[in-house]
Amino acid sequence: MPIKIPDDLPARQTLEAEGVTVMGEADAVRQDIRPLQIGLLNLMPDKVRTETQLARLLGATPLQIELTLVRMTDHVSRNTSQDHMEAFYRPWDDVRHGRFDGFIITGAPVERLPYEDVTYWSEFVQILEWTQTNVHKTLTICWAAQAALYHFHAIQKRTLGEKAFGVIPHGTCVQGSPFLRGFADTFQVPVSRWTEICAESLAATSGLEVLAESSLTGPCLVDDPAHRALHMFNHLEYDTETLAKEYFRDGGSQLPLGYFPEDDPAKAPMNSWRAHGHLLIGNWINAIYQTTPFDIAAIGSGSALTAA
């Protein structure tokens, strides 16, 4: 099934060139099914690249997806044009009374700041609380995952002495998890962060389950069923070139582990994680589809929460 996005969103041309089926408004109306309503709160600096990466994965799932791009209400993006933001993004204040089957919150380049020093922290906390009443299932990524664990469970992050950076082998911890269907026992994951959540903190918190981890960079994927949330500390959504762009942007100061062939930045990297990115998002969408109420207005009601 296709993903429904605005006709003139820059991601559309990229996805169509890759063979992803993209649907227009008229085609969507003709299909007698309810599309899953997925919101994307995009906090990354390069909004266009991030929305393309996630739309690519959502568009490969076998269900019709209607994607709503969301931004912080008062925060002004410095790296994406205001024309793009005004044309394609809705401030959270405009969507807060709606319901979503799924809601994705990305990372943000603020991870070394104390949470309360982030300029939009107050609104971010409101959004996390809003997901508990207006969203069926939430997926948080990188900084957003750490921030959600801090808000909901008072788990502190820890600053690293050196950036965790590269394509790192991970192992699955819970073979029976529906979010890990089809995963190999070990798989590669792009990692790019200056902070971490310690395994000991997760183990000491009841109700959380570590689904995947690495001996080098620690926990990767955490299930938080009490909040109907899946927390991903790393970046299975990344493009092949994303880590290279970060490496060259930072002046080549730290070589990403396991990324460039023979550790030679002059050689083009190979994508070894693409399939697992599709698996993760496909499994998350399937979990939503299996449990979300047909009447989207029922999301947030007692019966909808029980079904989750």
Coordinates of C-alpha atoms in Angstrom, one line a residue:
M1 CA 0.0 0.0 0.0
P2 CA 1.2 3.6 -0.6
I3 CA 1.9 6.5 1.7
K4 CA -0.2 9.7 1.3
I5 CA 1.9 12.8 1.4
P6 CA 1.4 16.3 -0.1
D7 CA 1.9 16.3 -3.9
D8 CA 4.7 18.9 -3.8
L9 CA 6.6 17.7 -0.7
P10 CA 10.3 17.4 -1.8
A11 CA 10.3 13.8 -0.5
R12 CA 7.7 12.7 -3.0
Q13 CA 10.0 12.9 -6.0
T14 CA 12.8 11.1 -4.2
L15 CA 10.4 8.3 -3.1
E16 CA 8.8 7.8 -6.5
A17 CA 12.3 7.5 -8.1
E18 CA 13.1 4.8 -5.6
G19 CA 9.9 2.9 -6.5
V20 CA 7.9 3.7 -3.3
T21 CA 4.2 4.1 -4.2
V22 CA 3.0 7.5 -3.2
M23 CA -0.7 8.4 -3.2
G24 CA -2.5 11.6 -4.0
E25 CA -5.6 12.9 -2.3
A26 CA -8.0 11.8 -5.0
D27 CA -6.6 8.2 -5.1
A28 CA -6.8 8.0 -1.3
V29 CA -10.5 8.9 -1.2
R30 CA -11.4 6.2 -3.7
Q31 CA -10.0 3.5 -1.4
D32 CA -12.7 2.3 0.9
I33 CA -10.4 1.8 3.9
R34 CA -9.3 3.9 6.8
P35 CA -5.7 4.9 6.4
L36 CA -3.5 4.8 9.5
Q37 CA -2.9 8.3 10.8
I38 CA 0.8 8.7 11.6
G39 CA 2.2 12.0 12.9
L40 CA 5.9 12.9 12.7
L41 CA 7.3 15.5 15.1
N42 CA 10.5 16.3 13.2
L43 CA 13.1 18.0 15.5
M44 CA 16.1 17.3 13.3
P45 CA 17.9 20.2 11.7
D46 CA 17.7 18.9 8.1
K47 CA 13.9 18.5 8.0
V48 CA 13.7 17.5 4.4
R49 CA 16.3 14.6 4.7
T50 CA 14.6 13.3 7.9
E51 CA 11.1 13.4 6.6
T52 CA 12.3 11.6 3.4
Q53 CA 14.0 8.9 5.4
L54 CA 11.0 8.1 7.6
A55 CA 8.5 8.5 4.8
R56 CA 10.5 5.9 2.8
L57 CA 10.1 3.3 5.6
L58 CA 6.5 4.1 6.3
G59 CA 5.7 3.9 2.5
A60 CA 7.1 0.4 2.3
T61 CA 4.6 -1.1 4.7
P62 CA 1.6 -3.0 3.4
L63 CA -1.0 -0.5 4.7
Q64 CA -2.2 2.9 3.6
I65 CA -0.5 5.6 5.7
E66 CA -1.5 9.2 5.9
L67 CA 1.5 11.2 7.2
T68 CA 1.1 14.5 9.1
L69 CA 4.3 16.5 9.6
V70 CA 4.4 18.3 12.9
R71 CA 6.6 21.0 14.4
M72 CA 7.0 22.7 17.8
T73 CA 4.5 25.5 18.0
D74 CA 6.8 28.4 18.7
H75 CA 10.3 27.1 17.8
V76 CA 11.7 28.5 14.5
S77 CA 13.9 26.1 12.5
R78 CA 17.3 27.7 11.5
N79 CA 18.2 25.0 9.0
T80 CA 15.0 24.6 6.9
S81 CA 13.3 27.4 5.0
Q82 CA 10.2 28.9 6.5
D83 CA 8.5 28.4 3.2
H84 CA 8.9 24.7 3.6
M85 CA 7.8 24.7 7.2
E86 CA 4.7 26.8 6.5
A87 CA 3.8 24.7 3.5
F88 CA 4.1 21.2 4.9
Y89 CA 4.3 21.4 8.7
R90 CA 1.5 21.9 11.2
P91 CA 2.3 23.3 14.7
W92 CA 1.5 20.9 17.5
D93 CA -1.0 23.4 18.9
D94 CA -3.0 22.9 15.7
V95 CA -3.1 19.1 15.9
R96 CA -3.3 18.6 19.6
H97 CA -7.0 18.0 19.6
G98 CA -6.7 15.3 16.9
R99 CA -6.0 11.5 17.3
F100 CA -3.2 9.5 15.8
D101 CA -2.7 5.8 15.4
G102 CA 1.0 6.3 15.6
F103 CA 3.3 9.2 16.4
I104 CA 7.1 9.4 15.7
I105 CA 9.3 11.9 17.5
T106 CA 12.8 12.3 16.1
G107 CA 16.1 13.2 17.7
A108 CA 17.4 16.7 18.1
P109 CA 20.9 18.4 18.2
V110 CA 20.4 19.3 21.9
E111 CA 21.5 16.1 23.6
R112 CA 24.4 17.6 25.6
L113 CA 22.1 20.3 27.2
P114 CA 20.2 19.5 30.4
Y115 CA 16.7 18.7 29.4
E116 CA 15.2 21.7 31.2
D117 CA 17.6 24.0 29.3
V118 CA 16.1 23.0 25.9
T119 CA 14.1 26.0 24.7
Y120 CA 11.0 24.0 23.8
W121 CA 11.2 21.5 26.8
S122 CA 7.9 22.7 28.3
E123 CA 6.0 22.0 25.1
F124 CA 7.9 18.8 24.5
V125 CA 6.7 17.5 27.9
Q126 CA 3.2 18.5 27.0
I127 CA 3.5 16.5 23.8
L128 CA 4.7 13.4 25.7
E129 CA 1.7 13.7 28.0
W130 CA -0.6 14.2 25.0
T131 CA 0.6 11.0 23.5
Q132 CA -0.9 9.1 26.5
T133 CA -4.4 10.3 25.6
N134 CA -4.4 11.1 21.8
V135 CA -1.9 8.6 20.3
H136 CA -2.2 4.8 20.2
K137 CA 1.5 4.0 19.9
T138 CA 4.6 6.2 19.9
L139 CA 8.1 5.8 18.5
T140 CA 10.8 8.0 19.9
I141 CA 14.3 8.2 18.3
C142 CA 17.7 9.2 19.8
W143 CA 17.4 12.3 22.0
A144 CA 13.6 12.0 22.0
A145 CA 13.9 8.5 23.3
Q146 CA 16.3 9.6 26.1
A147 CA 14.0 12.5 26.9
A148 CA 10.9 10.3 27.1
L149 CA 12.6 7.9 29.5
Y150 CA 13.7 10.9 31.6
H151 CA 10.1 12.3 31.7
F152 CA 8.2 9.1 32.3
H153 CA 10.7 7.2 34.4
A154 CA 13.2 9.8 35.8
I155 CA 16.1 8.0 34.0
Q156 CA 19.1 10.3 33.6
K157 CA 21.3 10.3 30.5
R158 CA 25.1 10.2 30.7
T159 CA 27.5 12.3 28.6
L160 CA 30.1 10.3 26.8
G161 CA 33.8 11.2 26.7
E162 CA 33.8 10.5 22.9
K163 CA 30.9 10.5 20.5
A164 CA 29.4 7.1 19.8
F165 CA 29.7 7.1 16.1
G166 CA 29.6 4.5 13.4
V167 CA 27.8 1.4 12.2
I168 CA 27.8 -0.9 15.2
P169 CA 26.8 -4.6 15.5
H170 CA 23.9 -5.2 17.8
G171 CA 22.2 -8.3 19.2
T172 CA 18.6 -9.1 19.9
C173 CA 17.7 -9.7 23.5
V174 CA 14.0 -10.8 23.3
Q175 CA 13.5 -13.2 20.4
G176 CA 9.7 -13.2 20.9
S177 CA 9.2 -9.5 20.6
P178 CA 6.7 -8.5 17.9
F179 CA 9.0 -5.5 17.1
L180 CA 11.9 -7.9 16.3
R181 CA 10.1 -10.2 13.8
G182 CA 12.5 -11.1 11.0
F183 CA 15.5 -9.7 12.8
A184 CA 18.8 -11.5 12.5
D185 CA 20.4 -12.5 15.8
T186 CA 23.0 -9.8 15.1
F187 CA 22.5 -6.7 12.9
Q188 CA 24.2 -3.4 12.1
V189 CA 22.9 -0.1 13.3
P190 CA 24.1 3.5 12.6
V191 CA 24.9 5.2 15.9
S192 CA 25.6 9.0 16.3
R193 CA 25.2 10.5 19.8
W194 CA 27.1 12.1 22.6
T195 CA 25.0 10.7 25.4
E196 CA 23.7 7.3 26.5
I197 CA 21.2 5.6 28.8
C198 CA 22.9 3.1 31.0
A199 CA 21.7 -0.5 31.0
E200 CA 21.8 -0.5 34.8
S201 CA 19.2 2.3 34.9
L202 CA 16.9 0.4 32.6
A203 CA 17.3 -2.8 34.5
A204 CA 16.4 -1.0 37.7
T205 CA 13.2 0.4 36.3
S206 CA 10.2 -1.9 36.3
G207 CA 8.1 -2.2 33.2
L208 CA 10.9 -1.5 30.6
E209 CA 12.4 -4.2 28.4
V210 CA 15.6 -3.9 26.4
L211 CA 15.0 -5.5 23.0
A212 CA 18.4 -4.9 21.4
E213 CA 21.8 -3.8 22.6
S214 CA 25.5 -3.6 21.7
S215 CA 28.5 -4.4 23.8
L216 CA 30.1 -1.2 22.4
T217 CA 27.3 1.4 22.7
G218 CA 24.8 -0.1 25.1
P219 CA 21.0 -0.3 24.8
C220 CA 19.5 0.4 21.4
L221 CA 15.8 -0.4 21.5
V222 CA 13.5 -0.4 24.6
D223 CA 9.9 -1.3 24.9
D224 CA 7.8 0.8 27.3
P225 CA 4.4 -0.9 27.2
A226 CA 2.9 1.2 30.0
H227 CA 3.2 4.2 27.8
R228 CA 2.6 2.3 24.5
A229 CA 6.0 3.6 23.4
L230 CA 9.0 2.1 21.6
H231 CA 12.3 4.0 22.3
M232 CA 15.2 3.7 19.7
F233 CA 18.5 5.4 20.8
N234 CA 20.1 5.0 17.3
H235 CA 19.3 5.5 13.7
L236 CA 18.0 2.6 11.5
E237 CA 16.2 5.2 9.4
Y238 CA 19.5 6.8 8.2
D239 CA 20.5 7.0 4.5
T240 CA 23.7 5.4 3.3
E241 CA 25.4 8.7 3.2
T242 CA 24.2 10.3 6.5
L243 CA 27.2 9.4 8.7
A244 CA 29.6 10.5 5.9
K245 CA 27.9 13.9 5.8
E246 CA 28.3 14.2 9.6
Y247 CA 31.9 13.1 9.4
F248 CA 32.8 15.7 6.7
R249 CA 30.6 18.4 8.3
D250 CA 32.7 18.0 11.5
G251 CA 36.0 18.3 9.7
G252 CA 36.9 14.6 9.8
S253 CA 37.6 14.8 13.5
Q254 CA 36.3 11.3 14.4
L255 CA 36.2 8.4 12.0
P256 CA 32.9 6.4 12.2
L257 CA 33.5 2.8 13.3
G258 CA 32.7 0.1 10.8
Y259 CA 31.4 2.5 8.2
F260 CA 33.9 3.4 5.4
P261 CA 35.4 0.4 3.6
E262 CA 38.9 -0.2 5.1
D263 CA 38.3 2.9 7.2
D264 CA 39.0 5.0 4.1
P265 CA 36.7 8.1 3.8
A266 CA 37.5 8.3 0.1
K267 CA 35.6 5.0 -0.4
A268 CA 31.8 5.0 -0.6
P269 CA 30.1 3.3 2.3
M270 CA 27.9 0.3 1.9
N271 CA 24.5 0.2 3.5
S272 CA 24.3 -2.9 5.8
W273 CA 21.2 -1.8 7.9
R274 CA 18.6 -1.0 5.3
A275 CA 16.6 -4.2 5.7
H276 CA 16.4 -3.9 9.5
G277 CA 15.2 -0.3 9.2
H278 CA 12.3 -1.6 7.1
L279 CA 11.7 -4.5 9.5
L280 CA 11.5 -2.2 12.5
I281 CA 9.1 0.3 11.0
G282 CA 7.0 -2.5 9.4
N283 CA 6.8 -4.4 12.7
W284 CA 5.8 -1.2 14.5
I285 CA 3.1 -0.3 12.0
N286 CA 1.8 -3.9 12.1
A287 CA 1.5 -3.7 15.9
I288 CA -0.5 -0.5 15.5
Y289 CA -2.8 -2.0 12.9
Q290 CA -3.4 -5.1 15.0
T291 CA -4.6 -3.1 18.0
T292 CA -5.8 0.4 17.1
P293 CA -9.5 1.0 17.1
F294 CA -11.3 1.3 13.8
D295 CA -13.0 4.4 15.0
I296 CA -10.0 6.8 15.5
A297 CA -12.1 8.9 17.9
A298 CA -11.9 5.9 20.3
I299 CA -8.1 6.4 20.7
G300 CA -7.5 7.5 24.2
S301 CA -10.6 5.9 25.6
G302 CA -10.4 3.0 28.1
S303 CA -11.3 0.4 25.5
A304 CA -8.6 1.6 23.1
L305 CA -6.0 1.5 25.8
T306 CA -7.0 -2.0 26.9
A307 CA -6.7 -3.2 23.3
A308 CA -3.1 -1.9 23.2

